[in-house]
Coordinates of C-alpha atoms (C1' of nucleotides) in Angstrom, one line a residue:
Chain P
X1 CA 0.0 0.0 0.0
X2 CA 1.4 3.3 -1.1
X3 CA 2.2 6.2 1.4
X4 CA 1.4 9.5 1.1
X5 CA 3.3 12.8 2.1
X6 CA 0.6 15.4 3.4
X7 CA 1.5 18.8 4.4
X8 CA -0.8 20.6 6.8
X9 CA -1.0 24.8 7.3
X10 CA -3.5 26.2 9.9
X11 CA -2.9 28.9 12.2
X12 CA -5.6 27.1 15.0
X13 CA -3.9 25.1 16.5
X14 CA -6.5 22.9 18.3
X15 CA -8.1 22.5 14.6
X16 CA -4.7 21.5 13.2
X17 CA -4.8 18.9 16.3
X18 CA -8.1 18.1 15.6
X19 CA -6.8 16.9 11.2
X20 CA -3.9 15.5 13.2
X21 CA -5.9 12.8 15.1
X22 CA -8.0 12.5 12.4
X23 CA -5.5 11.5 9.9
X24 CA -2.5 10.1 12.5
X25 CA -4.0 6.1 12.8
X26 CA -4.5 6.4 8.7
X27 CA -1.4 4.5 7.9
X28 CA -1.1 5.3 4.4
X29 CA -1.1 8.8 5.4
X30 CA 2.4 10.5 7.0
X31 CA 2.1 13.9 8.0
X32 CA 5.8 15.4 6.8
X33 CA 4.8 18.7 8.4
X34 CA 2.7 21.1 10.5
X35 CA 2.6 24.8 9.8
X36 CA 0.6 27.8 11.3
X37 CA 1.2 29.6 8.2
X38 CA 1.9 29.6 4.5
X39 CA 5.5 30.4 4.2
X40 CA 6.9 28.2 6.1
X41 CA 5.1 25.5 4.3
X42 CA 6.3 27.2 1.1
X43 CA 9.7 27.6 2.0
X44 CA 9.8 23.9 2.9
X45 CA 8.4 22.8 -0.6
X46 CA 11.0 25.2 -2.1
X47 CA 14.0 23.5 -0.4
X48 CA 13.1 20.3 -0.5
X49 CA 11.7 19.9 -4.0
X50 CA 13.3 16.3 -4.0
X51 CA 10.7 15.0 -1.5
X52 CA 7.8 13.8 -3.2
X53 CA 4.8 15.8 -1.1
X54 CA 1.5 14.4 -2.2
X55 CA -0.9 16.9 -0.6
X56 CA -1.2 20.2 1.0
X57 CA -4.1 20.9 3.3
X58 CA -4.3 24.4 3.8
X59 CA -6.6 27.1 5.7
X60 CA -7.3 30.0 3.5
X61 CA -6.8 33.1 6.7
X62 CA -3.0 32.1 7.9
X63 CA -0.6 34.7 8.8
X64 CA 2.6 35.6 6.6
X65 CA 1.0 33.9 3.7
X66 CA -2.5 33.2 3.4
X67 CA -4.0 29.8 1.5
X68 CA -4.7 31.7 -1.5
X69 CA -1.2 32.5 -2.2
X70 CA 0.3 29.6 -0.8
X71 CA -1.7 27.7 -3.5
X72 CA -0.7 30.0 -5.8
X73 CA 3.1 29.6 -5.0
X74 CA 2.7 25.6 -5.0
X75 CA 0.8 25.3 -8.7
X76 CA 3.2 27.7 -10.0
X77 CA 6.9 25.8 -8.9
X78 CA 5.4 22.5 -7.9
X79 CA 2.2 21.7 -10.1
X80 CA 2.7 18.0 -9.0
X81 CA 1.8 18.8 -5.5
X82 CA -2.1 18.3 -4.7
X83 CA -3.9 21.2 -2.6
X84 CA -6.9 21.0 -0.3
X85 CA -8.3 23.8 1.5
X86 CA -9.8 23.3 4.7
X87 CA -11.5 26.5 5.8
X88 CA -14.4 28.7 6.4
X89 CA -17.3 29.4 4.2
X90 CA -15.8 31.8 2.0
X91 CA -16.7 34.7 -0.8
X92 CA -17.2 34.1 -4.3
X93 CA -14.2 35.7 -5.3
X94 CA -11.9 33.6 -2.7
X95 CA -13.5 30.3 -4.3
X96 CA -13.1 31.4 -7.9
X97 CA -9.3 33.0 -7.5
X98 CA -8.6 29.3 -5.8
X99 CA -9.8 27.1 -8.7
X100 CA -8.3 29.6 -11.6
X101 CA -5.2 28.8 -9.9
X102 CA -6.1 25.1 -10.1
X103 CA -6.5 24.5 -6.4
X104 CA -7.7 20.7 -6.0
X105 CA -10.4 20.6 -4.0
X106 CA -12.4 22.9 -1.1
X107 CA -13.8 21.6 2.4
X108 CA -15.4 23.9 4.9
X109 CA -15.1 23.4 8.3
X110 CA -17.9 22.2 9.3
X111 CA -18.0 19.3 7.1
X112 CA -18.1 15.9 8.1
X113 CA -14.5 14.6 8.9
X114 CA -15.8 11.6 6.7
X115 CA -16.4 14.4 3.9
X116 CA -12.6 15.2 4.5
X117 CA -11.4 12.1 3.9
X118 CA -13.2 11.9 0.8
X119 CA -12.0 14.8 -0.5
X120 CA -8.3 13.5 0.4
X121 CA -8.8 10.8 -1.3
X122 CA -10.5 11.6 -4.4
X123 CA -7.8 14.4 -4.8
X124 CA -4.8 11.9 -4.5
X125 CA -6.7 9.8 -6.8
X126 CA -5.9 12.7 -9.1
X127 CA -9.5 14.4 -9.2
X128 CA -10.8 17.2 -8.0
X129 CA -13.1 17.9 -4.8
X130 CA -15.7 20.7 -4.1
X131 CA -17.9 20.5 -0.9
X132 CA -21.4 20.7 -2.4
X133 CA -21.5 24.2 -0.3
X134 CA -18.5 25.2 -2.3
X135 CA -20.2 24.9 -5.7
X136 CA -23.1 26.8 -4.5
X137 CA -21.0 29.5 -3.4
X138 CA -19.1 29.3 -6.6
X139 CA -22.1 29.5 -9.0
X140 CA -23.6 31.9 -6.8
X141 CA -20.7 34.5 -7.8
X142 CA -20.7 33.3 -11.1
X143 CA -24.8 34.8 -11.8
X144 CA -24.4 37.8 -9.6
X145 CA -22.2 40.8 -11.0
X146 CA -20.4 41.2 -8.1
X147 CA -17.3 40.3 -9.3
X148 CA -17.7 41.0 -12.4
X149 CA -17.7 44.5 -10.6
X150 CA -14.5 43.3 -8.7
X151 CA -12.2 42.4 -11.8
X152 CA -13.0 45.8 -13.5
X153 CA -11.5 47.3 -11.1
X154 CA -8.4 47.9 -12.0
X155 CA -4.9 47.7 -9.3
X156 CA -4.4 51.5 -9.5
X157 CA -8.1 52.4 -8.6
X158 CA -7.9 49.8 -5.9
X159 CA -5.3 51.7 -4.5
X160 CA -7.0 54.7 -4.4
X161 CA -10.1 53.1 -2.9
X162 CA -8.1 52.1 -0.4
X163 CA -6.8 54.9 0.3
X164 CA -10.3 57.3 0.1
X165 CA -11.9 54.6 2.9
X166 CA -8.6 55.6 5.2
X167 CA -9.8 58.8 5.1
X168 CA -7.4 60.5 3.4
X169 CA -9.0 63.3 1.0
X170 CA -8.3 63.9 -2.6
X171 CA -5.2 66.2 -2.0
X172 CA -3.6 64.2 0.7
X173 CA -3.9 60.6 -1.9
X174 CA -2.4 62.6 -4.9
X175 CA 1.1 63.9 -2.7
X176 CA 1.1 59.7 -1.5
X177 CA 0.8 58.7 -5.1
X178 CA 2.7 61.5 -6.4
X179 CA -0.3 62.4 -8.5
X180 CA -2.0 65.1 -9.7
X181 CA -5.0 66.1 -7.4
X182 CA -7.2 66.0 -10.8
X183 CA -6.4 62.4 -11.2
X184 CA -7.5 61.1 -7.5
X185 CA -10.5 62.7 -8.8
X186 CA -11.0 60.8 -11.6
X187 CA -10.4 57.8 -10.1
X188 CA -13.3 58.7 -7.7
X189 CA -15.5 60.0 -10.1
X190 CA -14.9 56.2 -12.2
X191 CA -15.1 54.5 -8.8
X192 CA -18.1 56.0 -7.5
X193 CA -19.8 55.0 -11.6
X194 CA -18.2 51.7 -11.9
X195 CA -19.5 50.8 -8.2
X196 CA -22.9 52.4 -8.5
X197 CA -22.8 53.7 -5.6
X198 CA -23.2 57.6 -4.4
X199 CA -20.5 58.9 -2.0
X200 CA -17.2 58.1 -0.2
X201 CA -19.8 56.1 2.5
X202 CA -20.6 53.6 -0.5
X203 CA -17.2 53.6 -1.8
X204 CA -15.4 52.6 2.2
X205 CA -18.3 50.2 2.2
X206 CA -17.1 48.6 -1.0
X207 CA -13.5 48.2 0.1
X208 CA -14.4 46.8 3.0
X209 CA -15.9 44.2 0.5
X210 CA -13.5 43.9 -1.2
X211 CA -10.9 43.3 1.8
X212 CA -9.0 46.4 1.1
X213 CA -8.8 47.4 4.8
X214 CA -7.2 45.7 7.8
Chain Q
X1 CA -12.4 9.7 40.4
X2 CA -15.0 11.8 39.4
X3 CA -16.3 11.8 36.1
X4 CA -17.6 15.2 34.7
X5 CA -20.4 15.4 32.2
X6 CA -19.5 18.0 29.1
X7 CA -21.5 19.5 26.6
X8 CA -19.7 21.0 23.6
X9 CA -21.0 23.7 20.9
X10 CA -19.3 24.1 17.3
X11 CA -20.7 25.0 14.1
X12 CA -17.4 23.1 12.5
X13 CA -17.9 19.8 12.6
X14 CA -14.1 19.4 11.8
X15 CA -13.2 21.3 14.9
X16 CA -15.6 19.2 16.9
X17 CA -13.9 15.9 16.2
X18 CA -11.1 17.5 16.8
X19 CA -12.3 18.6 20.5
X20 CA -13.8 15.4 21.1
X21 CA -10.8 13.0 19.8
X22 CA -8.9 15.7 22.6
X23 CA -11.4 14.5 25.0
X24 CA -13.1 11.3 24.4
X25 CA -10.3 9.4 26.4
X26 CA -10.0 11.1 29.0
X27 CA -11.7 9.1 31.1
X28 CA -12.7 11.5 33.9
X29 CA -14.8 13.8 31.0
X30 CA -17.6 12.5 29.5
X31 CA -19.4 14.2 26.8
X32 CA -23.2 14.0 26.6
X33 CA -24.2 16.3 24.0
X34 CA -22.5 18.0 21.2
X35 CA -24.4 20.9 19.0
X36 CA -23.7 23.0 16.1
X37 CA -25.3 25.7 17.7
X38 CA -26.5 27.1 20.9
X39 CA -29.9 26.7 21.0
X40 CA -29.9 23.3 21.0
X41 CA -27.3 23.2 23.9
X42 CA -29.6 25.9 25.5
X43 CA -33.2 23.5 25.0
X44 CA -31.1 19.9 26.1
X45 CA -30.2 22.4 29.8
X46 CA -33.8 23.4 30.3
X47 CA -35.1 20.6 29.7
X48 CA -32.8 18.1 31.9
X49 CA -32.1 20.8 34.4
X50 CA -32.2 17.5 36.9
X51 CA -29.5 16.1 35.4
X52 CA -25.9 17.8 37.2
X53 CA -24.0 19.0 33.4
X54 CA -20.8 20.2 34.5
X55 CA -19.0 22.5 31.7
X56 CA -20.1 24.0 28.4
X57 CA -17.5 24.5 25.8
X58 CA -18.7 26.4 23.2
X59 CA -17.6 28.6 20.0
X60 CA -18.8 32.4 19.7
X61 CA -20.0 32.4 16.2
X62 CA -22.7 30.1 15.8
X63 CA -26.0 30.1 13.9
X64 CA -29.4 30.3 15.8
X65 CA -28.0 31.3 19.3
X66 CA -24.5 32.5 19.5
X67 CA -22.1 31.6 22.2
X68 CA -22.3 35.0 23.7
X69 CA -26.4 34.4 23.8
X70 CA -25.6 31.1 25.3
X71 CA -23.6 31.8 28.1
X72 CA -26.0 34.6 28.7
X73 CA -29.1 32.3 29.1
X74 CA -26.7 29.8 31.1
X75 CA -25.7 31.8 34.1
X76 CA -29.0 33.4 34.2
X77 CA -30.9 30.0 34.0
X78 CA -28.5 27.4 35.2
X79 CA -25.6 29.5 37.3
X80 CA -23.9 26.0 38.5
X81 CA -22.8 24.9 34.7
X82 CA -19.4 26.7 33.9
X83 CA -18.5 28.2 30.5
X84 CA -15.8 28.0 28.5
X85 CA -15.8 29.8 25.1
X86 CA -13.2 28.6 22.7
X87 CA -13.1 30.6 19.7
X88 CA -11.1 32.8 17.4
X89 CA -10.0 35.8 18.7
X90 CA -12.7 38.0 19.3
X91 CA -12.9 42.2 19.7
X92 CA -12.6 42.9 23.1
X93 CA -16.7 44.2 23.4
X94 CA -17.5 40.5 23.0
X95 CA -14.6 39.8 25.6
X96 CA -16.2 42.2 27.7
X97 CA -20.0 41.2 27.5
X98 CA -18.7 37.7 28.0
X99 CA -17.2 38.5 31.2
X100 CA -19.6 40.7 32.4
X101 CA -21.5 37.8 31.8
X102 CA -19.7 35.9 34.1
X103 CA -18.2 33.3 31.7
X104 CA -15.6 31.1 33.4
X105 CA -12.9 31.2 30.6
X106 CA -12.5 31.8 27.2
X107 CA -9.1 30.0 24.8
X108 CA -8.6 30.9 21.4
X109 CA -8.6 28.3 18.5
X110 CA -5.1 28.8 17.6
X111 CA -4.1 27.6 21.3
X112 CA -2.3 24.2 22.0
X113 CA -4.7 21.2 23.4
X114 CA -2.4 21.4 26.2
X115 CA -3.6 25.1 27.2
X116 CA -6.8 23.2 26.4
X117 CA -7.3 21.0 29.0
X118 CA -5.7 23.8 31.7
X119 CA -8.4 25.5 31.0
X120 CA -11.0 22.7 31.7
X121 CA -9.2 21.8 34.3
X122 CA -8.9 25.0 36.4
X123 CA -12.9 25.9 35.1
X124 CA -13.9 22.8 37.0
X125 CA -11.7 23.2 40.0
X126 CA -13.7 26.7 40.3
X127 CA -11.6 29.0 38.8
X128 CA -11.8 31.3 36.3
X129 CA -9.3 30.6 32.7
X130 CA -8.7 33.1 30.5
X131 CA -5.8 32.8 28.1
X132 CA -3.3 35.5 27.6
X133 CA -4.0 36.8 24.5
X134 CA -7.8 37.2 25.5
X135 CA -6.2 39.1 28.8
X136 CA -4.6 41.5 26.2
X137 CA -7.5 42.1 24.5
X138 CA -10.0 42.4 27.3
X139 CA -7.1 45.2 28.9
X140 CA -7.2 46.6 25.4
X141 CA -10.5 47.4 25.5
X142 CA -10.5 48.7 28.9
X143 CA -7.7 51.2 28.2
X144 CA -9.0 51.8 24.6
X145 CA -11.9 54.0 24.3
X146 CA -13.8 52.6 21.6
X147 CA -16.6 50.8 23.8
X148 CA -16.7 53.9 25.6
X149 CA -17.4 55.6 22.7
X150 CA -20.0 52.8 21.0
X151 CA -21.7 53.5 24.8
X152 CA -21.7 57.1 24.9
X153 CA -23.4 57.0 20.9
X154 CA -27.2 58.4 21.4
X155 CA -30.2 56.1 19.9
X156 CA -30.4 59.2 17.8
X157 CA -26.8 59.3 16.3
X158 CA -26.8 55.7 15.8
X159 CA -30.1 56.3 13.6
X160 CA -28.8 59.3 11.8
X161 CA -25.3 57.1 11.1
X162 CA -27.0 54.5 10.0
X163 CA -28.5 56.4 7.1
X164 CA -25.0 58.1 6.1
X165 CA -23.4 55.1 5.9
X166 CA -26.5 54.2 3.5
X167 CA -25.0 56.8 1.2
X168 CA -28.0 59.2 1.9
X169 CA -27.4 63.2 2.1
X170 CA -27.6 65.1 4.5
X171 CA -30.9 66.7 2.9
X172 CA -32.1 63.3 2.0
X173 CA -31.8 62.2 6.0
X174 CA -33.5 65.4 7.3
X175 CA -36.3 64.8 4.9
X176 CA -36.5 61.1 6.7
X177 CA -36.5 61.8 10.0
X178 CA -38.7 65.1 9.7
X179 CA -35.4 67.2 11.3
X180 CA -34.3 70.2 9.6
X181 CA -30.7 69.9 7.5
X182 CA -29.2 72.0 10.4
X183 CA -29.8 69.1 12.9
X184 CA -28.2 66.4 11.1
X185 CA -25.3 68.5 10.3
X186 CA -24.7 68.8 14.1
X187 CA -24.8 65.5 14.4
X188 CA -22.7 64.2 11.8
X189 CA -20.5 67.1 13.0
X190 CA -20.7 65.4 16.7
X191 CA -20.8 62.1 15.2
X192 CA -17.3 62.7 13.1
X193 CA -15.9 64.5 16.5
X194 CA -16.7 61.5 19.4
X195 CA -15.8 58.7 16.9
X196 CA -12.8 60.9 16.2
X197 CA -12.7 60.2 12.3
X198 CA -12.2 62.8 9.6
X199 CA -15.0 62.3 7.2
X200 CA -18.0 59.7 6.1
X201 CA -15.1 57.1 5.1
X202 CA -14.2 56.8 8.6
X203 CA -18.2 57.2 10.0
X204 CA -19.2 54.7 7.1
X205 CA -16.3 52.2 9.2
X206 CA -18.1 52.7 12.4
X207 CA -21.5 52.1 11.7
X208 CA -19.9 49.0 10.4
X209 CA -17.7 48.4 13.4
X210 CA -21.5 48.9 15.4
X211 CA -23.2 46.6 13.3
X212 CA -25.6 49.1 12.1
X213 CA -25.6 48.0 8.7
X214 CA -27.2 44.5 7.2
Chain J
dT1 C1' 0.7 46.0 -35.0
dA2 C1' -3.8 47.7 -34.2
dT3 C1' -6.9 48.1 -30.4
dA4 C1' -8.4 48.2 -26.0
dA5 C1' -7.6 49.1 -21.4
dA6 C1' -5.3 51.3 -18.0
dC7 C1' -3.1 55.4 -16.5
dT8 C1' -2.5 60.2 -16.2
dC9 C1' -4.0 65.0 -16.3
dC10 C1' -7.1 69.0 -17.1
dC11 C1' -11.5 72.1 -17.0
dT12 C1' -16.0 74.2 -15.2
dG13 C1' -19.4 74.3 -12.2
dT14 C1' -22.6 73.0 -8.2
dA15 C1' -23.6 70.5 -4.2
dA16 C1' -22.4 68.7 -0.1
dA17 C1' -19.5 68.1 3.6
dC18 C1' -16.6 70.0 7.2
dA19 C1' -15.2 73.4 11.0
dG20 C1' -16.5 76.0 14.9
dG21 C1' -19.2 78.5 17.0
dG22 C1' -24.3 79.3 19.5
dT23 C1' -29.5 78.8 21.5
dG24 C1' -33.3 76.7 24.0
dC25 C1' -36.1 72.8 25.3
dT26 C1' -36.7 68.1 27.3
dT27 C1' -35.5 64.0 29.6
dT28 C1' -32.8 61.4 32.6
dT29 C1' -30.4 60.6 36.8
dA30 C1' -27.3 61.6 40.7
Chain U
dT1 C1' -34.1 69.4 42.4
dA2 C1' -30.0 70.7 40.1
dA3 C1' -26.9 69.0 36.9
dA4 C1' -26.0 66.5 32.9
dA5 C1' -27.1 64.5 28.7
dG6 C1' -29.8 64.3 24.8
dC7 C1' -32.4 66.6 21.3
dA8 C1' -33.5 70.0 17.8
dC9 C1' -32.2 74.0 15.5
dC10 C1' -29.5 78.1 13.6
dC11 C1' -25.4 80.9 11.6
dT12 C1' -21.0 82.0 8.9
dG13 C1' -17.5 80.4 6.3
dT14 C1' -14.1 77.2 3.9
dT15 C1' -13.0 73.0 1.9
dT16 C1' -13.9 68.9 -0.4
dA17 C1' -16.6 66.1 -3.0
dC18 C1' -19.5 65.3 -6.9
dA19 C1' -21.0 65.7 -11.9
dG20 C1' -19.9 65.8 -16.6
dG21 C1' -17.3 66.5 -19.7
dG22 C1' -12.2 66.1 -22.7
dA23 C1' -7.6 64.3 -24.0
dG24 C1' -2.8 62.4 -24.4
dT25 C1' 0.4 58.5 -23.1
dT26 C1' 1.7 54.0 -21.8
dT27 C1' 1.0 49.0 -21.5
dA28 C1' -0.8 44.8 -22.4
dT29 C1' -2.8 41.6 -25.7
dA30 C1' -5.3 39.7 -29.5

DNA sequence: TATAAACTCCCTGTAAACAGGGTGCTTTTA
DNA sequence: TAAAAGCACCCTGTTTACAGGGAGTTTATA
């Protein structure tokens, strides 16, 4: 019976214990490592590339390096190594950045553990696994414009969103930019039309959307 | 030995296995009911109030009756069963209604099993458990002002904030709430001066922060 | 290499927000 | 029963935001 190498990243530790047990008296599972966030489980894929990891488990809110970059990294410089995430219920957005960047398969928490082990399996078997909630989530996004909304916005105008729901006014954005004042403005201006919405108090309550803020 | 009867409340069914494979052998804790929510944990009490349950373990965000809710209705209906909240890490207001509600400990997720059973430990000894990182947020709080300033918010401000952070005008609000323009003006003016912010941005935030919004 | 998209900047107005005062009335509570 | 807090309103300014245009340059991409 073959053995596989799983990785595991979760900054809760009693939930990381929790996987542990679950997986520990699986015998054809060996847990190669524990991390509490994404880089260190990055960094260890990066250095020892040799090592045949099957499987990364991974939450999606980790410090240094959250799941959605982590799987980034790992289907970008080691495309051989499977990725589950293991985490809350999350946004449209999260779930669709995660599978355009080929992540393998997407458990919330409060599955079964049974469901997990599914999903563990079915990936190493080389398919994919989405919790039925996941889908729904997923399609969900897909009909509403929301992120439609999201991707025309472009990396420059998020900036400046950010910065308009810090409070900072027109002037005081365009000497941080090194802009023109008349550009913050247009920025607004485009903002406030692209987001339909009226004021700076619609345009804080987008970024807050969109996870601009701390 | 004494054997102490446990009920536990999670909506992550992951986490819960992971809690119980902590506890099931142990032998001197027994678990009698586990829940993905507090009502249900809330019902089984009332309704077996004869039979001695010794601890509640429960998470904070959970659909139906929350784990602040819970511990609420427990010390006011069942004062002898002791509380533990394990959760994430929570703003210290729901540290602070939690202890005012007499809750006899509170562990984040991210702590080790070890710190864990402490906790349980000490709770059913008769002490109180409070991890250190809930300490610092709970002292946070205190030495902060921002409860003090959610508190010293009128029913009236909250009303008129509400509707800025809605993305109405200052006309528009006046015209809802039968005031003249010159009244909300003062109080956004007041608003913008206790929340200490610069602008609807940073009011937009707090009637976020105070949960004003849907 | 067209063509689109993003980025940058500018103009003219008007409307709204922001700053810093003040008044009087009512309700709560120490 | 005073004092404090909340409520509603008013005034004079200044600053900023908002509305609705235009236009040139760079960058990515089909």
């Amino acid at each position: 019976m073959k053995t596989y190498k799983l990785i595991i990243a979760d900054d809760h530790k009693m939930f990381l214990d929790g996987l542990l047990s679950i997986l520990e008296h699986k015998e054809d599972y060996e847990i190669i490592l524990t991390a509490n966030n994404g880089k260190n489980v990055a960094k260890y894929l990066d250095i020892n590339s040799d090592e045949d990891i099957n499987l990364v488990i991974t939450d999606v809110n980790m410090p240094e390096l959250n799941g959605v970059e982590l799987n980034k990294h790992i289907k970008a410089k080691h495309p051989h190594v499977k990725t589950l995430v293991v985490s809350m219920l999350h946004d449209a957005l999260t779930v669709q950045t995660l599978t355009k960047d080929n992540v393998d398969g997407y458990v919330p928490k409060n599955a079964e553990k049974e469901e997990l082990l599914t999903a563990i399996e079915t990936i190493l078997k080389g398919e994919k696994y989405f919790s039925q909630s996941i889908k729904d989530v997923y399609l969900k996004g897909m009909f509403s414009n929301e992120q439609t909304l999201m991707e025309s916005i472009s990396k420059r105008e998020k900036e400046v969103l950010k910065l308009i729901a810090e409070e900072f006014t027109t002037q005081e954005i365009a000497d941080q930019l090194f802009l023109s004042k008349h550009t913050i403005e247009s920025y607004r201006k485009n903002l406030i039309s692209k987001l339909e919405v009226r004021n700076l108090a619609g345009l804080t309550k987008y970024a807050i959307k969109l996870g601009l803020l701390d």
